[in-house]
XYZ file of C-alpha atoms in Angstrom:
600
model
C -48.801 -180.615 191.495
C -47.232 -177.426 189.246
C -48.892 -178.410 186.345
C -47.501 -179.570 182.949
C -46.964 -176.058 181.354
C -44.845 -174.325 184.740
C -42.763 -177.311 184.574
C -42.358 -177.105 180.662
C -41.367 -173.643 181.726
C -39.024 -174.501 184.010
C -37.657 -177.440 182.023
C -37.453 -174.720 179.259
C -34.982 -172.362 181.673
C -32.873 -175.263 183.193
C -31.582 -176.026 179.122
C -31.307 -172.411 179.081
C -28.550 -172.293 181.607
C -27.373 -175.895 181.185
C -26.250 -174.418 177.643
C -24.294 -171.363 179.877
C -22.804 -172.956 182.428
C -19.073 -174.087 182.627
C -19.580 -176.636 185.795
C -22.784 -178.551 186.591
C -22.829 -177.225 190.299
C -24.125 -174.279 188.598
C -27.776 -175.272 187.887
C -28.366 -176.387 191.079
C -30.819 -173.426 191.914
C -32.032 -174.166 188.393
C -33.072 -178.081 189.145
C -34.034 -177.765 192.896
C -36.248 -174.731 192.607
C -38.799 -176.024 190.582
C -38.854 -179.911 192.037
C -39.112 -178.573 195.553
C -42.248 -176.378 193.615
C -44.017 -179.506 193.104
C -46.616 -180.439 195.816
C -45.347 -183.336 198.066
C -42.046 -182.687 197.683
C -40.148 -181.434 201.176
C -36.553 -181.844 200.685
C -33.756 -182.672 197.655
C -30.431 -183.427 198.263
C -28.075 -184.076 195.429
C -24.575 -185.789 196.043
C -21.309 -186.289 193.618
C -19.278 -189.989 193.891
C -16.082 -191.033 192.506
C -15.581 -194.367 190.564
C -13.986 -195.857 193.695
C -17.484 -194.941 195.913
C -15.735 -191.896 197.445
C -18.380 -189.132 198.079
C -16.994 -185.956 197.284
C -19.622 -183.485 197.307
C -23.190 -182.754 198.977
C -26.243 -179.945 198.699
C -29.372 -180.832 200.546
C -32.049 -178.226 200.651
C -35.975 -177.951 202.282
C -38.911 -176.285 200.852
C -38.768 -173.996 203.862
C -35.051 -173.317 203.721
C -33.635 -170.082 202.649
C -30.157 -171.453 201.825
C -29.245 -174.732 201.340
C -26.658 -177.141 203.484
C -23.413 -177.576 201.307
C -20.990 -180.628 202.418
C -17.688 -180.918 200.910
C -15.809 -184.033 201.741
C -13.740 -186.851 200.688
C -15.529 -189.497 202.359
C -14.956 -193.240 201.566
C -18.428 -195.042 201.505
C -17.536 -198.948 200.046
C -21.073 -199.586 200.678
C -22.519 -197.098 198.181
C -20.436 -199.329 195.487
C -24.194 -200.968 195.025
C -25.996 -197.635 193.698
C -23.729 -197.105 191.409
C -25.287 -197.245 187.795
C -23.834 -199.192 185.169
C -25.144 -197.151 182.100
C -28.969 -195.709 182.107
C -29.789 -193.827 185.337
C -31.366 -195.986 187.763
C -34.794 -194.461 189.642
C -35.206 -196.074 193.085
C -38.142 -195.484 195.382
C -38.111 -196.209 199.195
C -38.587 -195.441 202.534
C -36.750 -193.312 203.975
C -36.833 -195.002 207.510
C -35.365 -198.263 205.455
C -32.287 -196.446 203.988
C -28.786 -197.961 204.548
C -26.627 -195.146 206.279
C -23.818 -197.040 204.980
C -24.802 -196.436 201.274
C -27.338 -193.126 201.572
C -25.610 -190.827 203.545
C -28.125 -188.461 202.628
C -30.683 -190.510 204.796
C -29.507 -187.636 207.528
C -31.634 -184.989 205.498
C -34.355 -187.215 203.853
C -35.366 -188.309 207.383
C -35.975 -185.200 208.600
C -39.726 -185.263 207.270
C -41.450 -188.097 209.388
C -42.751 -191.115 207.203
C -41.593 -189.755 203.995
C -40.789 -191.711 201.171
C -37.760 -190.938 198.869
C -37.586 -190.814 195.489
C -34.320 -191.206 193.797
C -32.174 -190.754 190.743
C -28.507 -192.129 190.328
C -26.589 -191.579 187.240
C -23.147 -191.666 185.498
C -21.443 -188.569 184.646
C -18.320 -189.675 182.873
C -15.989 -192.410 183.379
C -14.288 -191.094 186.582
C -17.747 -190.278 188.152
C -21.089 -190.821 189.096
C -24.207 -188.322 190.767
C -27.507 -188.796 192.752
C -30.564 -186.489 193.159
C -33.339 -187.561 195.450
C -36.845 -186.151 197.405
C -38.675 -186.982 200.274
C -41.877 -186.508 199.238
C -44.844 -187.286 201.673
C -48.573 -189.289 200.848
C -50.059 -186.475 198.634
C -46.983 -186.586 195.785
C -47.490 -188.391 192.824
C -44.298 -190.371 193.165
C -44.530 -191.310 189.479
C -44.989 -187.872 188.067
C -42.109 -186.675 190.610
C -39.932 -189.888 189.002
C -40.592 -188.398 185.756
C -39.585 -184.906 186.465
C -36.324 -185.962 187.996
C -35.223 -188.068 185.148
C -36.016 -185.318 183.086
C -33.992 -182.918 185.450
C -30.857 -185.379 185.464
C -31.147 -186.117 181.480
C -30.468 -182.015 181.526
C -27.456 -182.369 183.891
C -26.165 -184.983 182.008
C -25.935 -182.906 178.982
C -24.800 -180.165 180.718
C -21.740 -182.180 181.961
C -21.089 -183.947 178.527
C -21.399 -180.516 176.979
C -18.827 -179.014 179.567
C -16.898 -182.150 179.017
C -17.204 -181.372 175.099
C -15.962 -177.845 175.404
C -13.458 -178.020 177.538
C -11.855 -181.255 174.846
C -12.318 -178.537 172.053
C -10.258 -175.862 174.250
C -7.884 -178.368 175.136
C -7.423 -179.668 171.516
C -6.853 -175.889 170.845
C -4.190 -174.707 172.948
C -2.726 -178.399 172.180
C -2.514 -176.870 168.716
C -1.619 -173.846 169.303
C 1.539 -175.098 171.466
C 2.478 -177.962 169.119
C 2.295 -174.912 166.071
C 4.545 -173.019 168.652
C 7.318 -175.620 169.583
C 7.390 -176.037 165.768
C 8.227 -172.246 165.207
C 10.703 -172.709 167.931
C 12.445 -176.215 167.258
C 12.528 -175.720 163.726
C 14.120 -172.036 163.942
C 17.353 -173.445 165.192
C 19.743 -176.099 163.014
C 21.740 -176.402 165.966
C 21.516 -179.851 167.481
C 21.932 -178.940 171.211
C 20.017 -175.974 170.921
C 17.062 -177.798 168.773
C 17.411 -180.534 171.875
C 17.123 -177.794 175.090
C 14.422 -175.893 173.157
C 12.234 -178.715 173.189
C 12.570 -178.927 176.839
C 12.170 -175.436 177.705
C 8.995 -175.388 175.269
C 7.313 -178.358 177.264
C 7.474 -176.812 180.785
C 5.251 -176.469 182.219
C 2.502 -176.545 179.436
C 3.070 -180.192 179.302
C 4.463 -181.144 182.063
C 6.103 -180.395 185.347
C 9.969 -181.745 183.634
C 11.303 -182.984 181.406
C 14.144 -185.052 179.709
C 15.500 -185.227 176.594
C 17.838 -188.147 175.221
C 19.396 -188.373 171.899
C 20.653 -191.994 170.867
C 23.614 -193.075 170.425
C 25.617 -195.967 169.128
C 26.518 -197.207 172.939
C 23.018 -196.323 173.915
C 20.963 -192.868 175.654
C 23.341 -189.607 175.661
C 21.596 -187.224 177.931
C 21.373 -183.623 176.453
C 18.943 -181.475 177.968
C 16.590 -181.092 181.327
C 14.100 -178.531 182.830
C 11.839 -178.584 185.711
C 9.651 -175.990 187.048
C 11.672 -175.971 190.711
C 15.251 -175.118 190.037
C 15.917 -177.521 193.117
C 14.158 -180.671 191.092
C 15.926 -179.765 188.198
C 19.282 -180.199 189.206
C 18.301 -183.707 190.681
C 16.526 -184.227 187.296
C 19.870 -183.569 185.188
C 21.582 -186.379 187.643
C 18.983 -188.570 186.503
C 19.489 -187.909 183.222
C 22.840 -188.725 183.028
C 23.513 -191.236 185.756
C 20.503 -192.962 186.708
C 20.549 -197.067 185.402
C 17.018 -197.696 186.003
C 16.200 -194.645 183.216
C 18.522 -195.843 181.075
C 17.453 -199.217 180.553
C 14.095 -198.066 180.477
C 15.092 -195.781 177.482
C 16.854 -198.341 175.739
C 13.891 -201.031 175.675
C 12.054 -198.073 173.112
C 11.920 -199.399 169.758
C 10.253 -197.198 166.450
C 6.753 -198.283 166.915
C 6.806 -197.380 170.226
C 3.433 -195.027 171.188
C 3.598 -192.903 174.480
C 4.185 -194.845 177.690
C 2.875 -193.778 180.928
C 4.120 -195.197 184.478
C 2.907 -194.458 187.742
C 2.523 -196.292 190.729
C 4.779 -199.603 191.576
C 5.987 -199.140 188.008
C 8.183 -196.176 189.521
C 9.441 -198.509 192.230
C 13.421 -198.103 191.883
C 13.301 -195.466 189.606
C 14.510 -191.729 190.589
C 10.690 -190.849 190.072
C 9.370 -192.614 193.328
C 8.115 -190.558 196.148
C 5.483 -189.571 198.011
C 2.012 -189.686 196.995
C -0.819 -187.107 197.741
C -0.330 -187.608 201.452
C 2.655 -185.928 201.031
C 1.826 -182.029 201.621
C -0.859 -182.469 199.221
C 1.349 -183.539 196.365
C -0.557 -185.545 193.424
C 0.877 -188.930 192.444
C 4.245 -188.779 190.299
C 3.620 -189.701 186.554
C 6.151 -190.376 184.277
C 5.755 -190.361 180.507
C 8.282 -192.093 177.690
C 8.040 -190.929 173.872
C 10.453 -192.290 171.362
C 11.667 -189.653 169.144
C 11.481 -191.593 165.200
C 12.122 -189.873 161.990
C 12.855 -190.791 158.778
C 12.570 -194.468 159.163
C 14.833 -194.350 162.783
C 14.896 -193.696 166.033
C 17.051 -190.561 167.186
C 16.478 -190.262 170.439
C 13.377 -189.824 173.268
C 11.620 -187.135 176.103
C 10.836 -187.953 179.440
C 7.895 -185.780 180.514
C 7.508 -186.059 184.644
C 4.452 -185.205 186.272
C 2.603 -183.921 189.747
C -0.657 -182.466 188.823
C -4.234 -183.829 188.460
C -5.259 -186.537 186.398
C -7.305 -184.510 184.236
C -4.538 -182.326 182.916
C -2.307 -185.283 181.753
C -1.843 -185.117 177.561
C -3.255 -187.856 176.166
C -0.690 -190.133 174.182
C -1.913 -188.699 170.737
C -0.896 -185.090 171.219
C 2.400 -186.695 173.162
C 2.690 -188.581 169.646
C 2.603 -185.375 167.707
C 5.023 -183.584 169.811
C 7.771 -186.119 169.835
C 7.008 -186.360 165.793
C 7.485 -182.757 165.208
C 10.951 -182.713 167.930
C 12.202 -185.835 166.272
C 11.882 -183.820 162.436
C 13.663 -180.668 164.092
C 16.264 -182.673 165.842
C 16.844 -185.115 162.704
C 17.396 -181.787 160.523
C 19.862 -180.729 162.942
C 21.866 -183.661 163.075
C 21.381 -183.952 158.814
C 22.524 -179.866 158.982
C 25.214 -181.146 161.033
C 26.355 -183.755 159.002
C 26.427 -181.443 156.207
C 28.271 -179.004 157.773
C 31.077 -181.035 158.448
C 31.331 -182.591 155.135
C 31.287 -179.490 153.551
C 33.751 -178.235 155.411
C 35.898 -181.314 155.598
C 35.810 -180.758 151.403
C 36.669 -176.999 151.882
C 39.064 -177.759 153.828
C 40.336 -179.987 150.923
C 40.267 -177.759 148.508
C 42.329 -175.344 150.710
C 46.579 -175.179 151.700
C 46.579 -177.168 154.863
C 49.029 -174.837 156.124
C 50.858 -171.992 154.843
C 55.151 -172.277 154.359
C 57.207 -170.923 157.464
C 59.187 -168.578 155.419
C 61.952 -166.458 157.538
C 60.680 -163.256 157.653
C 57.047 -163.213 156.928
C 54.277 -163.119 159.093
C 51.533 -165.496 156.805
C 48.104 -166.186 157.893
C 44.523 -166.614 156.156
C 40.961 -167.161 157.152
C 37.883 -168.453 155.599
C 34.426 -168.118 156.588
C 31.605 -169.906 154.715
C 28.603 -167.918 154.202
C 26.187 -169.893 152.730
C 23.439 -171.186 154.893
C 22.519 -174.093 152.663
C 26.567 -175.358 153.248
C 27.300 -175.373 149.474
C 30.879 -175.483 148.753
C 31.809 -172.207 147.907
C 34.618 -171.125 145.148
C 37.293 -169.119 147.238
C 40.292 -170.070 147.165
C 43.976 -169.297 148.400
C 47.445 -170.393 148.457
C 51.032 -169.242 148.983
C 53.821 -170.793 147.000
C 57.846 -170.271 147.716
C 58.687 -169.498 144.374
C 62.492 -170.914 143.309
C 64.258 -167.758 143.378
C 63.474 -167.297 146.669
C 60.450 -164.850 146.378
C 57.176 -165.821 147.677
C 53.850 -165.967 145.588
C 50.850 -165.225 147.092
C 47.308 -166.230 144.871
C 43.566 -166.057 145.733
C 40.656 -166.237 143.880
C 36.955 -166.471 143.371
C 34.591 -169.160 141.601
C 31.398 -168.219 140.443
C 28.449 -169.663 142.215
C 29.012 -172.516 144.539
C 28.435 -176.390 144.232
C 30.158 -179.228 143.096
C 31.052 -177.541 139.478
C 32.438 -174.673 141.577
C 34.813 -176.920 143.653
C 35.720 -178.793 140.867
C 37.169 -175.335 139.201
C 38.534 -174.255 142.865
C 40.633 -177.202 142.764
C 41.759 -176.839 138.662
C 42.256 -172.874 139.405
C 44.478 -173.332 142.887
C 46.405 -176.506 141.514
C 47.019 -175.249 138.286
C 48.555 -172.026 139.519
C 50.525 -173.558 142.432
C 52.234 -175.783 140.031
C 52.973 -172.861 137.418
C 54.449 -170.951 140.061
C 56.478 -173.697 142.061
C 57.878 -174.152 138.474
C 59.283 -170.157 138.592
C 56.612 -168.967 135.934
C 55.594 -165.382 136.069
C 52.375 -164.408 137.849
C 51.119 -162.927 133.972
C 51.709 -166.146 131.914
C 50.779 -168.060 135.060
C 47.315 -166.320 135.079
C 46.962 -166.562 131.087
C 47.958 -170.721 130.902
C 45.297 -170.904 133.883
C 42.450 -169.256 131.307
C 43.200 -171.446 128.419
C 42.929 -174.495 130.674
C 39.484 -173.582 131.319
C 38.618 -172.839 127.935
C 39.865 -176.144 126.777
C 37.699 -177.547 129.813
C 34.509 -175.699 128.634
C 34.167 -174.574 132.013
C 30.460 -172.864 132.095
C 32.075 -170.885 134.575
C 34.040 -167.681 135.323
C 36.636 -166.862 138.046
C 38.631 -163.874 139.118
C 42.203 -164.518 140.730
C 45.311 -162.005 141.553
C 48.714 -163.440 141.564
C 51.698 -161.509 143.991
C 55.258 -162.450 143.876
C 56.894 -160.694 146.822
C 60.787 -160.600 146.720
C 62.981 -159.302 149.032
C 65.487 -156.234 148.125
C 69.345 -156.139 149.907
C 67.819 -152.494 151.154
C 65.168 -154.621 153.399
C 62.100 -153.497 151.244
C 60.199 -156.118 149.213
C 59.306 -155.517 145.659
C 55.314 -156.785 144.816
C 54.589 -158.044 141.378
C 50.608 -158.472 140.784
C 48.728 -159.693 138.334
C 44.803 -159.553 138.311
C 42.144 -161.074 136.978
C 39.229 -159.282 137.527
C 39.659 -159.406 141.237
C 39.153 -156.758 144.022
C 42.798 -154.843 144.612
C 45.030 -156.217 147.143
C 45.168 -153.220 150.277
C 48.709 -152.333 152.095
C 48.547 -151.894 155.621
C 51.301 -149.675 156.228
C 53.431 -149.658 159.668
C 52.617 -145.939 159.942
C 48.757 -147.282 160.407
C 48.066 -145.621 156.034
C 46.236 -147.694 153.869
C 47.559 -148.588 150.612
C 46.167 -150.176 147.212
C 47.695 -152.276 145.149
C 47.305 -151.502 141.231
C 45.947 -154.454 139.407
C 43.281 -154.838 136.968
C 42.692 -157.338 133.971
C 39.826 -159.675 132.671
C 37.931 -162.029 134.065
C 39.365 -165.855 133.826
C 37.191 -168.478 131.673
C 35.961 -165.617 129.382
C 38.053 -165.430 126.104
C 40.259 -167.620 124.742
C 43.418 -165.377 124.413
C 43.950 -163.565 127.148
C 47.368 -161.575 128.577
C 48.013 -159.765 131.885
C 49.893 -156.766 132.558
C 52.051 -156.945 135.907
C 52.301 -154.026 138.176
C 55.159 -153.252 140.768
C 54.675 -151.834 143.935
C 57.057 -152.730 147.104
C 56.677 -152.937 151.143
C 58.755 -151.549 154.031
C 59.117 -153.622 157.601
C 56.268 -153.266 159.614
C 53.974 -153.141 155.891
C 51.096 -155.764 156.130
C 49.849 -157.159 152.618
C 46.069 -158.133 152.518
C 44.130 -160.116 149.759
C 40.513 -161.096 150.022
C 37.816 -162.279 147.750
C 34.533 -159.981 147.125
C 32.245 -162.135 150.032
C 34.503 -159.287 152.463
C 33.859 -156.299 150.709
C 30.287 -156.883 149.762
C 29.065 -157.308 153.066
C 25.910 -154.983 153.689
C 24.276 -153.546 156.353
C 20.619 -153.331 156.691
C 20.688 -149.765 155.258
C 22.764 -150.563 152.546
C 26.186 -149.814 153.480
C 29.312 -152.205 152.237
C 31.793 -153.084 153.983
C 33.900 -151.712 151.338
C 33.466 -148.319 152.491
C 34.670 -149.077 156.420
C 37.348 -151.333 155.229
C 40.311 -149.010 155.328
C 39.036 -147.575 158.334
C 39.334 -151.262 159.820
C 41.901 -152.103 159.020
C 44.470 -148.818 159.647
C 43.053 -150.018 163.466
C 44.847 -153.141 163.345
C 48.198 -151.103 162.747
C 50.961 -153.254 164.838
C 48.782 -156.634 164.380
C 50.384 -159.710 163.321
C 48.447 -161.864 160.210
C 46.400 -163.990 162.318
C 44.867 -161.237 164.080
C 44.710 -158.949 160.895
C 42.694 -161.840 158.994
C 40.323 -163.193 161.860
C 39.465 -159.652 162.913
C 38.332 -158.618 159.383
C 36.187 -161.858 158.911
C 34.797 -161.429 161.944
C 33.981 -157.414 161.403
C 32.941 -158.661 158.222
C 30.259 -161.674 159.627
C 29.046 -159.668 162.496
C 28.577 -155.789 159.965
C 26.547 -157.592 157.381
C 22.601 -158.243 157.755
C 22.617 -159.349 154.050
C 25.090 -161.501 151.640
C 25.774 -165.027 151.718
C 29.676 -165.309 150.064
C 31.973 -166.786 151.342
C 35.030 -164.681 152.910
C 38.225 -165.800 152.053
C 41.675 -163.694 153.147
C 44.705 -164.187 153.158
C 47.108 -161.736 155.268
C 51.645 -161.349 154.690
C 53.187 -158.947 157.083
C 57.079 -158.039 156.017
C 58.821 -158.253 158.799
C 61.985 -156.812 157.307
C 64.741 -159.678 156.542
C 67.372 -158.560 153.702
C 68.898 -161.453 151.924
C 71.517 -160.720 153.501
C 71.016 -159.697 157.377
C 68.267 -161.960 158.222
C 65.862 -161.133 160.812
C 65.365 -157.668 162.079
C 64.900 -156.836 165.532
C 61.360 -155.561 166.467
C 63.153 -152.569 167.265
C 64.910 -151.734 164.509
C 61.535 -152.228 162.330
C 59.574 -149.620 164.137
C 62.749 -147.275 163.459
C 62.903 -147.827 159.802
C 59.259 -147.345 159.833
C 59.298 -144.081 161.869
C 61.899 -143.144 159.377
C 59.863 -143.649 155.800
């Protein structure tokens, strides 16, 4: 026999590449070079079982082979159920002659040396598996030392597998973390519900799984939002299921909060839109189907469906499922909190805003808000336009400082106050100073800048423009010849002092003239180099020449919202074209406008 020291050697160099190797397969030359070294021993043969006795694998080779015979097969053996080992490998020595064909089918190699006996080695991989490793050794072996050596060579491939086993766990657990860090990042860089809801099923196929669904819940029950699937063909019949299928959605409505990962497969799929063939089927694997209830914040909001048809071995295990649907059910709850928001902060803009501006014969009137703010803080702008009683029309907007509820609170005060002041025929100047000594009186911690423009018409079809400021940027004139006007105003801030007077200043429109008023939040709009919108306004707006209000104040806001890569103010505007009634002739044909403006 090799003595103690070769096989300490050899021992020695089969850790040495157990600690390398990324399957077990891989030692083989390691473990069968050195047994078949060992005097007595002829032949080894090692074999690979599944749990349900299925032999899978096979590698016999002689002392005088040069290569050895590799079998790869899926053979069922039920009668091999009885080597199986429990825990602790199991040595068994026998005959060869006496082996069972129906358990040993590696009695075809082991008899091939006449009256040898066989020593061998079961033992348990993992839970899914099992191994053997036997020798025919003849009279001379010392079947005890030989024992010894191969439970010494299987206590290495055992720790070779657990250690593979081990490693590939560790990898696992860190591209699990790296892709729940990354559908974070993703779900949490939207605060749009439906596109929160499709990222998370874009971001789980196909790492995850081969589709998925996503539900959000509603007060009748499941609202399907969003499906993927790695063949466009199975994702179309996915979405149908999504929507439509009854079996899915009384599965989804049976999930309460407590609810960890659930996994079907099998009869559990019976009836379901999931059911199909099994691996028979073109080598498909068995469908799985996988249920997580989205909770947050004390409540359920809705759940993903992950499908399945790969190998058991790369399903996710219900704890990283947990984590997944924790971190989509926090994006998607934001969402639906942002969204919440959004609409109540609008709803109280809206509030705090003319419903609808008078139908007065011969003006064009129109405004347009945009909110800014990303946080949805009520913002201070404000507007309004106010038929004053001798027939002239006032036009007001203004800006709050800061946002919040103290800044509604003086949005409302500041519009109201004026609106009444002016419905009453009081000048846009006193108007203006009764509105600062209301907020004095107040104590309003707050400042606001407002201009005030009484347009009247004139019996020669021009309209004469009164305006008062307070602090606020200069109204522009859009003339009809496509010029850009501004409107001379200036005066102090409102809220500041307590005695405060404003100077009015007269300037007057033609037909086809377009008045615009807008709060600093259009103006102040920057570009990543620095540039204001300020300095392209007139530019802008001389290319709306011939627009009507509506299209004057949306385009602006919009220029405005899509130029700026910094600034968070709100945009408020608020837009009166003349279209050139007299007191006295009433409307002017479209016509006769251009002509009086050709003529100026």
């Amino acid at each position: 026999m090799v003595d103690d020291d070769t096989w300490s050697g050899a021992l020695h160099r089969l850790w040495q590449a157990a600690s390398r190797a990324e399957e077990v397969a891989a030692l083989a030359d390691d473990v069968y070079a050195p047994l078949l070294a060992t005097p007595g021993v002829h032949l080894v043969v090692g074999t690979r079982w599944d749990e349900d006795a299925t032999l899978r694998y096979m590698r016999a080779l002689g002392a005088d082979g040069d290569a050895p015979v590799i079998i790869a097969t899926a053979r069922s053996m039920p009668g091999a159920a009885v080597r199986e080992p429990d825990g602790e490998p199991v040595v068994t020595l026998a005959s060869a002659d006496e082996l069972d064909d129906a358990a040993w089918p590696e009695a075809e190699f082991l008899r091939q040396s006449p009256g040898a006996s066989v020593v061998a080695c079961t033992f348990r991989l993992d839970r899914s598996g099992w191994a053997g490793l036997s020798v025919a050794v003849d009279a001379s072996a010392d079947t005890e030392g030989v024992a010894r050596r191969l439970a010494q060579a299987v206590d290495v491939i055992v720790a070779c597998h657990t250690g593979i086993l081990q490693r590939g766990r560790e990898a696992r657990r860190g591209a699990d973390d790296a892709l729940l860090a990354e559908a974070s990042l993703q779900m949490d860089s939207s605060l749009d519900v439906e596109d929160t809801l499709r990222r998370v099923a874009r971001i789980a196929v196909p790492a995850v799984a081969d589709g998925c669904l996503v539900h959000l819940l509603r007060k009748d029950g499941p609202e399907f939002v969003a499906a993927t699937h790695v063949a466009v063909q199975q994702q179309r019949a996915l979405e149908e299921a999504g929507r439509d299928d009854p079996w899915l959605a009384a599965l989804l409505a049976q999930r309460d909060d407590g609810d960890q990962a659930l996994f079907l497969t099998g009869a559990a799929l019976d009836g379901s839109p999931f059911a199909g063939p099994g691996p028979a089927g073109g080598g498909r694997h068995p469908t799985v189907v996988s249920v997580s209830t989205l909770h947050a914040r004390g409540r359920v909001v809705g759940s993903i469906t992950f499908v399945y048809q790969r190998p058991e071995d790369r399903l996710p295990d219900s704890a990283f499922l947990d984590s997944l649907a924790t971190r989509a059910a926090l994006a998607i709850d934001n969402a639906l909190l942002y969204e919440l928001r959004r609409h109540a902060v609008l709803s109280l803009q809206e509030h705090l805003l003319p419903s609808q501006l008078p139908a007065v014969k011969g003006w064009d009137l129109s405004a347009s808000y945009e909110v800014g703010d990303p946080m949805l803080d009520v913002g201070g702008d404000f507007y309004d336009a106010v038929p004053c009683p001798d027939g002239s029309i006032a036009l007001l907007i203004g800006d709050v400082c800061g946002r919040g509820a103290e800044a509604a609170a003086l949005t409302g005060l500041a519009r109201h106050t004026l609106r009444t002041l002016l419905e009453e025929g009081t000048d846009p100047g006193t108007a203006l100073s009764r509105l600062n000594r209301a907020l004095r009186q107040e104590g309003a911690s707050r400042f606001l800048t407002a201009v005030v423009v009484t347009m009247t018409p004139r019996t020669d079809g021009t309209v004469l423009l009164t305006t008062c400021s307070a602090g606020h940027p200069r109204p522009l004139v859009l003339r009809a010849d496509g010029s850009i006007g501004e409107v001379v105003s200036g005066g102090l801030l409102l809220g500041i002092l307590d005695d405060v007077s404003y100077d009015s200043h007269e300037d007057s429109l033609a037909p086809g003239d377009t008045l615009v008023l807008f709060t600093d939040g259009l103006t102040e709009s920057r570009e990543a180099d620095g540039t204001y919108f300020e300095s392209v306004l007139p530019g802008r707006l001389s290319a709306l020449r011939g627009s009507d209000a509506a299209h004057v104040a949306e385009s602006l806001a919009r220029q405005a919202r899509t130029f700026r890569a910094s600034g968070q103010d709100d945009i408020a505007l608020l837009v009166a074209r003349w279209n050139g009634v007299t007191p006295s002739d009433g409307l002017l044909p479209l016509e006769t406008l251009l002509e009086q403006a050709a003529l100026r």
